[in-house]
PDB file of C-alpha atoms and ligand atoms in Angstrom:
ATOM      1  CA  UNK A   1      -8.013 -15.022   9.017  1.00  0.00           C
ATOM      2  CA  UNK A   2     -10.308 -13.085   7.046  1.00  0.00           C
ATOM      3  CA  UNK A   3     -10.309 -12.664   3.201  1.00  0.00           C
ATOM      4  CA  UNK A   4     -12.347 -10.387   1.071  1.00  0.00           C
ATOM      5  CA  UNK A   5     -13.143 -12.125  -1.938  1.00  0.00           C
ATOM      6  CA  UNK A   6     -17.169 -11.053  -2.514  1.00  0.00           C
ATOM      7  CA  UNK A   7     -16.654 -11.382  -6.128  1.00  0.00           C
ATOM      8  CA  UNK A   8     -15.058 -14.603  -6.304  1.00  0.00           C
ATOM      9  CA  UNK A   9     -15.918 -15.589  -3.044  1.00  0.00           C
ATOM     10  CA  UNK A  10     -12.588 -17.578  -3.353  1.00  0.00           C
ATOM     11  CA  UNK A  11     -11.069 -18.241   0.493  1.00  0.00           C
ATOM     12  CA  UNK A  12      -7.901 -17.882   0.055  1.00  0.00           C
ATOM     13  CA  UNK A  13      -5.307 -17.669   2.235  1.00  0.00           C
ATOM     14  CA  UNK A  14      -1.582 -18.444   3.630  1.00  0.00           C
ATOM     15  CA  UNK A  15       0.984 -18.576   7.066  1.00  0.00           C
ATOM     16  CA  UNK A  16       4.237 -17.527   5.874  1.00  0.00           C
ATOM     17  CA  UNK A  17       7.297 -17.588   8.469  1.00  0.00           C
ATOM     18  CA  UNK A  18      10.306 -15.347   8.864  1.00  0.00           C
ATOM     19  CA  UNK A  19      13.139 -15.594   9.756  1.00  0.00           C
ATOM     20  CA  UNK A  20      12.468 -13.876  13.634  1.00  0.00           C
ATOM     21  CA  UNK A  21      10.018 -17.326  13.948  1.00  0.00           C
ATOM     22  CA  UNK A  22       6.988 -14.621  13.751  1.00  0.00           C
ATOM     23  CA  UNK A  23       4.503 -16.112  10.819  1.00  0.00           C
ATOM     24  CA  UNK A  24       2.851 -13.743   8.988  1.00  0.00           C
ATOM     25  CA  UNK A  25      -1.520 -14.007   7.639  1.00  0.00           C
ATOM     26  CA  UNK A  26      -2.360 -13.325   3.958  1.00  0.00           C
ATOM     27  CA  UNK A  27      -5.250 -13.441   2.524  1.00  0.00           C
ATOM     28  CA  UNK A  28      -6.931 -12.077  -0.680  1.00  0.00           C
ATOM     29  CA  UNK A  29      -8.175  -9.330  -1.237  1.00  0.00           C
ATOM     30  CA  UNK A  30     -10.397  -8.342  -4.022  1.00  0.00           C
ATOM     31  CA  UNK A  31     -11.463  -5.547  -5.720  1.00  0.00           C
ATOM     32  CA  UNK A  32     -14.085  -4.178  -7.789  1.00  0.00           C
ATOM     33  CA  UNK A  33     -11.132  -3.668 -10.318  1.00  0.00           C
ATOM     34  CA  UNK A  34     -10.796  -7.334 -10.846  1.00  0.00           C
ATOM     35  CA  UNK A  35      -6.855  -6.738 -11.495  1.00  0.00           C
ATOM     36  CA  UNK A  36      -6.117  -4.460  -8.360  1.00  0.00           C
ATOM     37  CA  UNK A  37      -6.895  -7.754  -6.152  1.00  0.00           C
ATOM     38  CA  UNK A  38      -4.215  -8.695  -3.754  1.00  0.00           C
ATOM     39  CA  UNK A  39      -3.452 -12.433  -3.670  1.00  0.00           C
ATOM     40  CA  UNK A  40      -2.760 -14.119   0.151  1.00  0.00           C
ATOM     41  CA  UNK A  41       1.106 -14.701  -0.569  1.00  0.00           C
ATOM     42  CA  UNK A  42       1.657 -11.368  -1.864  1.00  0.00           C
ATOM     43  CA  UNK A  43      -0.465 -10.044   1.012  1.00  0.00           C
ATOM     44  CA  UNK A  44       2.177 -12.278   3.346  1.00  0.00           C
ATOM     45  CA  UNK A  45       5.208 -11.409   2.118  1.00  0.00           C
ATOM     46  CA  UNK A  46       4.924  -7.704   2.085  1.00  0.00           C
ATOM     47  CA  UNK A  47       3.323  -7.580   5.635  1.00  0.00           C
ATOM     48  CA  UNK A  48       6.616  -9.823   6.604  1.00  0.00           C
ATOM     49  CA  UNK A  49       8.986  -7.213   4.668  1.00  0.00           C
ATOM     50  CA  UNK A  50       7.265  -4.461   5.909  1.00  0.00           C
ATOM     51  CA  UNK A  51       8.612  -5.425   9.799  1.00  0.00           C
ATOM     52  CA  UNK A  52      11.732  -5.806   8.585  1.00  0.00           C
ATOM     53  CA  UNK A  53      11.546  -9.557   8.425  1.00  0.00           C
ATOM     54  CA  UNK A  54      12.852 -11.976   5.782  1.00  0.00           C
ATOM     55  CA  UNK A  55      10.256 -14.827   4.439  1.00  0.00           C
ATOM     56  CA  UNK A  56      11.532 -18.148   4.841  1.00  0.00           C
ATOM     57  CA  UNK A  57       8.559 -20.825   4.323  1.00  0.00           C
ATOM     58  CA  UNK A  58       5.360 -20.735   3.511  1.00  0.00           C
ATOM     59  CA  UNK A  59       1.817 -22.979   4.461  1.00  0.00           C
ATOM     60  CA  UNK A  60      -0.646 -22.429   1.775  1.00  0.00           C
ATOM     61  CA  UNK A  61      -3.620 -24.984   1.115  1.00  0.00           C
ATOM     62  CA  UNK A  62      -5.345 -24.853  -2.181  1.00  0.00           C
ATOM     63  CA  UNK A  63      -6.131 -22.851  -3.837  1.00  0.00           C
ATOM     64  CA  UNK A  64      -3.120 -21.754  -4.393  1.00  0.00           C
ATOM     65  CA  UNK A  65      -2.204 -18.041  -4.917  1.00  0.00           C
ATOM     66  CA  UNK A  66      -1.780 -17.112  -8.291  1.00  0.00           C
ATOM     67  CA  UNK A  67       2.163 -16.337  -9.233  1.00  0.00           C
ATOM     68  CA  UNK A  68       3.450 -18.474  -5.948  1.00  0.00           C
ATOM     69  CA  UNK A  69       6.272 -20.026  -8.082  1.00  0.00           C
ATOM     70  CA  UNK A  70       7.514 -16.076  -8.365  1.00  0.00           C
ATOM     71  CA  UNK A  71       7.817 -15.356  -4.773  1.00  0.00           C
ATOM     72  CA  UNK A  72       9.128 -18.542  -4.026  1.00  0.00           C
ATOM     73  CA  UNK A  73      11.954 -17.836  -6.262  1.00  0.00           C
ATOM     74  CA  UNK A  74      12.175 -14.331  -5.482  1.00  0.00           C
ATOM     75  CA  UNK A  75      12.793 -14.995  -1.759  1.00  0.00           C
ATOM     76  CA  UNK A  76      13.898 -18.568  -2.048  1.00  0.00           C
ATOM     77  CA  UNK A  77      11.231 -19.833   0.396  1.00  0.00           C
ATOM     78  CA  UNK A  78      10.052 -23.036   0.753  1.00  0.00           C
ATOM     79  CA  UNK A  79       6.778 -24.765   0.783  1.00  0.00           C
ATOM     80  CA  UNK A  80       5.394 -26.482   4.059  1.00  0.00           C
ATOM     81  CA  UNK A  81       2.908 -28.758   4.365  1.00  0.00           C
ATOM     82  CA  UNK A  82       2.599 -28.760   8.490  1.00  0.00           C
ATOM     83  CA  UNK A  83       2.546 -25.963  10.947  1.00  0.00           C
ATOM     84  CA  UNK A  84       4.050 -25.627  14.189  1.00  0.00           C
ATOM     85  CA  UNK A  85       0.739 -26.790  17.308  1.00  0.00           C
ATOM     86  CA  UNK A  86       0.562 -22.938  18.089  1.00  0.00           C
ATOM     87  CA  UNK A  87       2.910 -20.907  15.476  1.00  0.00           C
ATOM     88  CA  UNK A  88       3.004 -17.265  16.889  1.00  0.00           C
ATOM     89  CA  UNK A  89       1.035 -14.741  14.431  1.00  0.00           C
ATOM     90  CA  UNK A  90       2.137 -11.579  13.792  1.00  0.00           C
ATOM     91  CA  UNK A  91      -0.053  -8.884  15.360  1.00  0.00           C
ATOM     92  CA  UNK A  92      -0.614  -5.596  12.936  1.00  0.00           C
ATOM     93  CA  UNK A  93      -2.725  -4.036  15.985  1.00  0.00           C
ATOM     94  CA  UNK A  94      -1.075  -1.189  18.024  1.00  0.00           C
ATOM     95  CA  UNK A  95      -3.319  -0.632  21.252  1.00  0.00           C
ATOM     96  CA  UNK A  96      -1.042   1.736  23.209  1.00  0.00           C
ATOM     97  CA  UNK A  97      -1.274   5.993  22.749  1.00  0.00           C
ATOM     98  CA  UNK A  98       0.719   7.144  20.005  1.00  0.00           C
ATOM     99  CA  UNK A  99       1.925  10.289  18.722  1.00  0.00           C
ATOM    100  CA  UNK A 100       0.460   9.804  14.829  1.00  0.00           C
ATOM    101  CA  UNK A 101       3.233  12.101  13.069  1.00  0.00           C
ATOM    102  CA  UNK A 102       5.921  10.711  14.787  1.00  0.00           C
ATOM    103  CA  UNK A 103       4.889   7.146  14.483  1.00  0.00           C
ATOM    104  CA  UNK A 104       4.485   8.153  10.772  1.00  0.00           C
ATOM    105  CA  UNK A 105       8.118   9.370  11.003  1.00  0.00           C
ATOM    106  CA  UNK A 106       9.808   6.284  12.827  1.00  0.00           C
ATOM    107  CA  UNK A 107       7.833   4.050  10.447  1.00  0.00           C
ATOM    108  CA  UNK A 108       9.897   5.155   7.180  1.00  0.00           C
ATOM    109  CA  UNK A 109      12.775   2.667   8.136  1.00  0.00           C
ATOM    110  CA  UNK A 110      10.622  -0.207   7.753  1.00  0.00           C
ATOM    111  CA  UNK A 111      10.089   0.571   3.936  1.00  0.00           C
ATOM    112  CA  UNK A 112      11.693  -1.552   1.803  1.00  0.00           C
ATOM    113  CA  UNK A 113      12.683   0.667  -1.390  1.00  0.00           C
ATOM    114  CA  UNK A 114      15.536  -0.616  -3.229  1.00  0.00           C
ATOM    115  CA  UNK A 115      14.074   0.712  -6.287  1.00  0.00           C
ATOM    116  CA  UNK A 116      13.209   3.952  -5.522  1.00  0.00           C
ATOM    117  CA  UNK A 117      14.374   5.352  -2.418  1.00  0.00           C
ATOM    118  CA  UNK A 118      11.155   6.980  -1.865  1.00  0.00           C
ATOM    119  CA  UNK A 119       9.472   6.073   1.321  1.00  0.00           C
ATOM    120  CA  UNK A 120       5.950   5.899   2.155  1.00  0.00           C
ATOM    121  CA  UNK A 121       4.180   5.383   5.560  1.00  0.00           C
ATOM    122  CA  UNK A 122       0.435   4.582   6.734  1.00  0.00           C
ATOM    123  CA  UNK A 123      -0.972   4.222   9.483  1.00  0.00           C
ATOM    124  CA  UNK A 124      -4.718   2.968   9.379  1.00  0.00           C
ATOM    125  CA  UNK A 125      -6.928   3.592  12.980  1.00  0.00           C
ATOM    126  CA  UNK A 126      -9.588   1.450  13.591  1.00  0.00           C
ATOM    127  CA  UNK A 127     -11.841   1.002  16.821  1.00  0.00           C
ATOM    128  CA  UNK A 128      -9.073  -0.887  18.594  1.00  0.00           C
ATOM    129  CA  UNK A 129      -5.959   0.961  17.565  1.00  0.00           C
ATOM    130  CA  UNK A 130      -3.915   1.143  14.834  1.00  0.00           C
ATOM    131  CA  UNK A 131      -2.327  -0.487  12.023  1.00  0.00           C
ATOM    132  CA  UNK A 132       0.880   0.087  10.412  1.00  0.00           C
ATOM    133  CA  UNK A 133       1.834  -0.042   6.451  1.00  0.00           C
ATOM    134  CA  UNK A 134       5.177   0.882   4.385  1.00  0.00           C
ATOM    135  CA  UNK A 135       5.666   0.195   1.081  1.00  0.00           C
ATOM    136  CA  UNK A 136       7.716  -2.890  -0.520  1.00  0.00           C
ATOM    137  CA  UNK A 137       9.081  -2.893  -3.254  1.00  0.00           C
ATOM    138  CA  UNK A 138       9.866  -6.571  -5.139  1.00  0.00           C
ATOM    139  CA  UNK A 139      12.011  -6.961  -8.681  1.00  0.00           C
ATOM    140  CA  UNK A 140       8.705  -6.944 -10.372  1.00  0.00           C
ATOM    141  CA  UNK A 141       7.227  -3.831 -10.131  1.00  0.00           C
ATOM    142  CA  UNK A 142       4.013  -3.941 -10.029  1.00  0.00           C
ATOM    143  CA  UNK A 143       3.686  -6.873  -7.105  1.00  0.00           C
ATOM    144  CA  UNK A 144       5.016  -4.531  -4.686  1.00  0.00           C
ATOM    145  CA  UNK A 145       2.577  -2.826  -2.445  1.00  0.00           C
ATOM    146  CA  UNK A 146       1.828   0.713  -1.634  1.00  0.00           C
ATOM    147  CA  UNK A 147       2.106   1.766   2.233  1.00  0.00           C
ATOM    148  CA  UNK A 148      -1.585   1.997   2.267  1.00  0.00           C
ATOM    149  CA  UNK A 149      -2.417  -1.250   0.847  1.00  0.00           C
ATOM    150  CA  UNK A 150       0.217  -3.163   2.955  1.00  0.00           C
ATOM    151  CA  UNK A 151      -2.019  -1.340   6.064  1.00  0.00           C
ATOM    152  CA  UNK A 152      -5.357  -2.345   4.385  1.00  0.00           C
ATOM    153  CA  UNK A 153      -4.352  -6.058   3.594  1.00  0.00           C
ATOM    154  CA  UNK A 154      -3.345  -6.354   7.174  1.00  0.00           C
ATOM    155  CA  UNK A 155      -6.079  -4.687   8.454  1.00  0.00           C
ATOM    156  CA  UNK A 156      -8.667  -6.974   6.696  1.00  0.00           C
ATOM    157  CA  UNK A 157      -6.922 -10.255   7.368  1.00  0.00           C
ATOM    158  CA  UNK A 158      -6.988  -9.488  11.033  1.00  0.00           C
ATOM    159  CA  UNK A 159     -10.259  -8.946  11.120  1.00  0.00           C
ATOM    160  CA  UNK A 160     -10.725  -5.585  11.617  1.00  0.00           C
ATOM    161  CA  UNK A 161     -12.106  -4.381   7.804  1.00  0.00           C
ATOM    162  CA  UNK A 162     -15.604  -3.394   9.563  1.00  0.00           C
ATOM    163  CA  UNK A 163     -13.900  -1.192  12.362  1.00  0.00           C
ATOM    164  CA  UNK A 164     -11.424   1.363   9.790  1.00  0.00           C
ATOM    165  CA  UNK A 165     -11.955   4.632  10.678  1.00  0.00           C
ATOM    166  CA  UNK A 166      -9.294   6.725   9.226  1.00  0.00           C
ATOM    167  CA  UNK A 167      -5.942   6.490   6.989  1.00  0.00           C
ATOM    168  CA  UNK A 168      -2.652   8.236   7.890  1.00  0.00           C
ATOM    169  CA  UNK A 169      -0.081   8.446   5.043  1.00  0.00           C
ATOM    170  CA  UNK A 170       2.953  10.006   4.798  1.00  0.00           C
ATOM    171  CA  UNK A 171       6.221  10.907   2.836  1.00  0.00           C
ATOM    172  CA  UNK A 172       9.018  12.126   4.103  1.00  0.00           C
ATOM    173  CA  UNK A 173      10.432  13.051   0.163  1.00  0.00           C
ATOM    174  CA  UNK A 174       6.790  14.238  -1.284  1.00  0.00           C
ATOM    175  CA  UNK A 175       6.020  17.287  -1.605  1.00  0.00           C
ATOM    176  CA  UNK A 176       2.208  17.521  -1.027  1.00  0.00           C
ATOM    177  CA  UNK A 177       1.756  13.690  -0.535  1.00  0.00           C
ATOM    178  CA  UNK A 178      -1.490  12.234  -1.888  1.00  0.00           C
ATOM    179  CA  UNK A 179      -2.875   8.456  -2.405  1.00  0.00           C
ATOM    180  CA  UNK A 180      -1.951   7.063  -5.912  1.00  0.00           C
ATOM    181  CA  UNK A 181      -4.726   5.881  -8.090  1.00  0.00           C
ATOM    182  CA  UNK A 182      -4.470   1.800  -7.254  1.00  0.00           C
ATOM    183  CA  UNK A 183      -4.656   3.260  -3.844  1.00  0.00           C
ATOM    184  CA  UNK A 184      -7.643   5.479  -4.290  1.00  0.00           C
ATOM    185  CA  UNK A 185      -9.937   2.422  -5.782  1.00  0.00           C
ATOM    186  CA  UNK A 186      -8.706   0.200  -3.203  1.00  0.00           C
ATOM    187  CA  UNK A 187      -9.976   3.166  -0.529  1.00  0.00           C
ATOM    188  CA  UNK A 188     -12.831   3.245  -2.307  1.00  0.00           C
ATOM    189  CA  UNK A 189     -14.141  -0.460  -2.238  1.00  0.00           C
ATOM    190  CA  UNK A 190     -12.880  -0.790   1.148  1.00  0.00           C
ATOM    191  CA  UNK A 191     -13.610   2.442   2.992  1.00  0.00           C
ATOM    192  CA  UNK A 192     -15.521   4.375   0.618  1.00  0.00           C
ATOM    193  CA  UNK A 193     -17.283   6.620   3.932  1.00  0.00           C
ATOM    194  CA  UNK A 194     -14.273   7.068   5.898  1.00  0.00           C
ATOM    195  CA  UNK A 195     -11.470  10.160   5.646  1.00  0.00           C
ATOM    196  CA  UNK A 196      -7.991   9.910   4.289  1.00  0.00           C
ATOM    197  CA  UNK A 197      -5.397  12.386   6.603  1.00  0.00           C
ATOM    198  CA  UNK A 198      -2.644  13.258   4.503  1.00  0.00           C
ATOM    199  CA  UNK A 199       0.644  14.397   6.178  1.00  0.00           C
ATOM    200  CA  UNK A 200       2.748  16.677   4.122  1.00  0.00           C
ATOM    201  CA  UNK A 201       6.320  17.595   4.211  1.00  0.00           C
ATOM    202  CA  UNK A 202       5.929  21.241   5.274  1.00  0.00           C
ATOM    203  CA  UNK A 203       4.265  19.569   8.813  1.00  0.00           C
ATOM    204  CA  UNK A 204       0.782  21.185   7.606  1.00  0.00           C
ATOM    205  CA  UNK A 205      -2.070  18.469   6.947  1.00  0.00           C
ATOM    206  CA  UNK A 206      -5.006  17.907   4.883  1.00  0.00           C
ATOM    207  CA  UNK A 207      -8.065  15.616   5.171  1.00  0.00           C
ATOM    208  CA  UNK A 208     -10.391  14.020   2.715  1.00  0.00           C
ATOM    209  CA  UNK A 209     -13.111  11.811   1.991  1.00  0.00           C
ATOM    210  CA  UNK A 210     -12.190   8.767   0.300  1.00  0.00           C
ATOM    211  CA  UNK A 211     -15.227   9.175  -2.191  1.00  0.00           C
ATOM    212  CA  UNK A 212     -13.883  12.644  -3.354  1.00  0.00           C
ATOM    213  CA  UNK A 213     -10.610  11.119  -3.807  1.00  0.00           C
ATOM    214  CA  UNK A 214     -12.007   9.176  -6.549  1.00  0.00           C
ATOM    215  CA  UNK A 215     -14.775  11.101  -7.925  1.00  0.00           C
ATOM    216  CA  UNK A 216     -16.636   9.135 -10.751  1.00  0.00           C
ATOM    217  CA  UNK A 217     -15.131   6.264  -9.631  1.00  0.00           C
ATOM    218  CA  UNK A 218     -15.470   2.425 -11.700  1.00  0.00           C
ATOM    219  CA  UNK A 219     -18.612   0.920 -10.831  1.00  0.00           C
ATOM    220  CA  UNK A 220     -21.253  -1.216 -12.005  1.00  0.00           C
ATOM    221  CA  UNK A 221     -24.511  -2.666 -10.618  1.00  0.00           C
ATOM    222  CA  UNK A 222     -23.553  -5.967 -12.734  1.00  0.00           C
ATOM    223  CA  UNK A 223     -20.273  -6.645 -10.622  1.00  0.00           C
ATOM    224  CA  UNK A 224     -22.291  -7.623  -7.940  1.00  0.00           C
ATOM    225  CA  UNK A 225     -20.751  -8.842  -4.622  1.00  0.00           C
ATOM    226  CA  UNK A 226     -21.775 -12.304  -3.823  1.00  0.00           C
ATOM    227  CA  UNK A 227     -22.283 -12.003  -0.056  1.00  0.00           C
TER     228      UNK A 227
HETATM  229  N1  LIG B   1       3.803   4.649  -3.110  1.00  0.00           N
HETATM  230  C1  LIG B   1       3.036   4.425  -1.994  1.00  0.00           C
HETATM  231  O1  LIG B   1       3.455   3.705  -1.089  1.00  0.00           O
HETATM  232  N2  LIG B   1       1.813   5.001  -1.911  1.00  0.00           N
HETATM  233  C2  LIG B   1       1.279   5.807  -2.873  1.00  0.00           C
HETATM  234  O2  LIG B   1       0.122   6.230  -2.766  1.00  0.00           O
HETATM  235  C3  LIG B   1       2.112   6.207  -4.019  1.00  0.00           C
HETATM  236  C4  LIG B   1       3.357   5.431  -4.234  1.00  0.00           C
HETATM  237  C5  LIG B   1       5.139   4.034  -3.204  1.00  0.00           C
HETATM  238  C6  LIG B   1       5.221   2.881  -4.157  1.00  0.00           C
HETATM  239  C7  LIG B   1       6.699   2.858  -4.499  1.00  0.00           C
HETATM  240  O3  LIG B   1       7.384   2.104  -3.521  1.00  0.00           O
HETATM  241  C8  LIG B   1       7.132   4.310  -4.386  1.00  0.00           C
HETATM  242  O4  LIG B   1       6.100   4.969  -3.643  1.00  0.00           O
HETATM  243  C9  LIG B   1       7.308   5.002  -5.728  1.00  0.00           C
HETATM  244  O5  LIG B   1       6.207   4.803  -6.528  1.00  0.00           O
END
């Protein structure tokens, strides 16, 4: 698993199982923004929700991500101390041709919106194929993740956060769909060279560079990264 912490250079990270028997890699991810970092459980649990899988237990050795007691109790999962000799990972990686728009399409039942009924789909290509993200939605708000962010988190903890190339997103209920803000300085810190493809409702497209996405962007020479 692979975290990206350069600020904190804290390794954090977490297994957690669902219900299918498939466990799940989280890690954290950081971000320039100190509060836009994504902590390994919450990392977890939305890349289990977003495959339409319910969290059951989770293996986390310290530290310990921040707010675990809340998505304990929010899914009623417990804490495990051992792991199964070879527990079978979930892979994010699709390797086989795909049609982008319709795979964009088919992914909008794997969103989890009980709140809003809006869905969102991503679908992040890197040198080996591509990743798939929807967004979750959790009783608190703001601990859900955005479809792109569920793809990035995945794509990082797999190992692939050196071979992005591109983001899809989608919305079947937007208008002209575009990244939100968290979204934008996540794409930024992460993928600040590579193109955003934005797939709008009316079948037409656009494409953009992540840096004029976010122009003027928060940075500073003192928030250096540590490695
Ligand atoms: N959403 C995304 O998934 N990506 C964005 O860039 C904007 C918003 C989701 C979050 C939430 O589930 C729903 O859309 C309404 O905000």
């Amino acid at each position: 698993m692979n975290s990206y912490a350069p600020y904190s250079e804290l390794e954090e990270y977490c297994l957690v199982e669902g219900s299918s028997g498939l466990f799940y890699p989280g890690t954290r991810i950081e971000n320039i923004s100190f509060p836009l970092t994504i902590s390994a459980v919450r990392a977890a649990i939305c890349s289990c929700l977003a495959n339409n899988d319910r969290p059951i237990s989770i293996f986390q050795n310290e530290p310990v991500s921040e707010l675990l007691n809340f998505w304990k109790e929010e899914y009623n999962i417990k804490r495990i101390d051992t792991l199964p000799d070879s527990p079978e990972l979930f892979d994010p990686l699709i390797t086989a041709e795909i049609d982008v728009m319709s795979t964009l399409h088919d992914l909008t039942k794997y969103s989890v919106t009980p709140h809003s009924d809006f869905q969102v789909t991503a679908l992040l290509e890197t040198e080996m194929g591509y990743i798939t993200g929807v967004n979750i939605e959790v009783s608190a708000w703001s601990l859900g993740l955005c479809a792109e962010r569920t793809a990035i988190s995945r794509a990082i903890t797999a190992g692939y956060g050196d071979k992005l190339r591109r983001m899809h997103i989608y919305a079947p209920k937007g208008d002209f769909i575009s990244p939100c803000g968290s979204c934008r300085q996540v794409l930024a810190d992460i993928m600040p060279r590579q193109q955003v493809v934005l797939h709008h409702r009316n079948e037409t497209s656009s494409t953009h560079f992540v840096k004029d996405l976010l122009p003027y962007g928060f940075t500073s020479s003192s928030l250096k990264r540590k490695k």
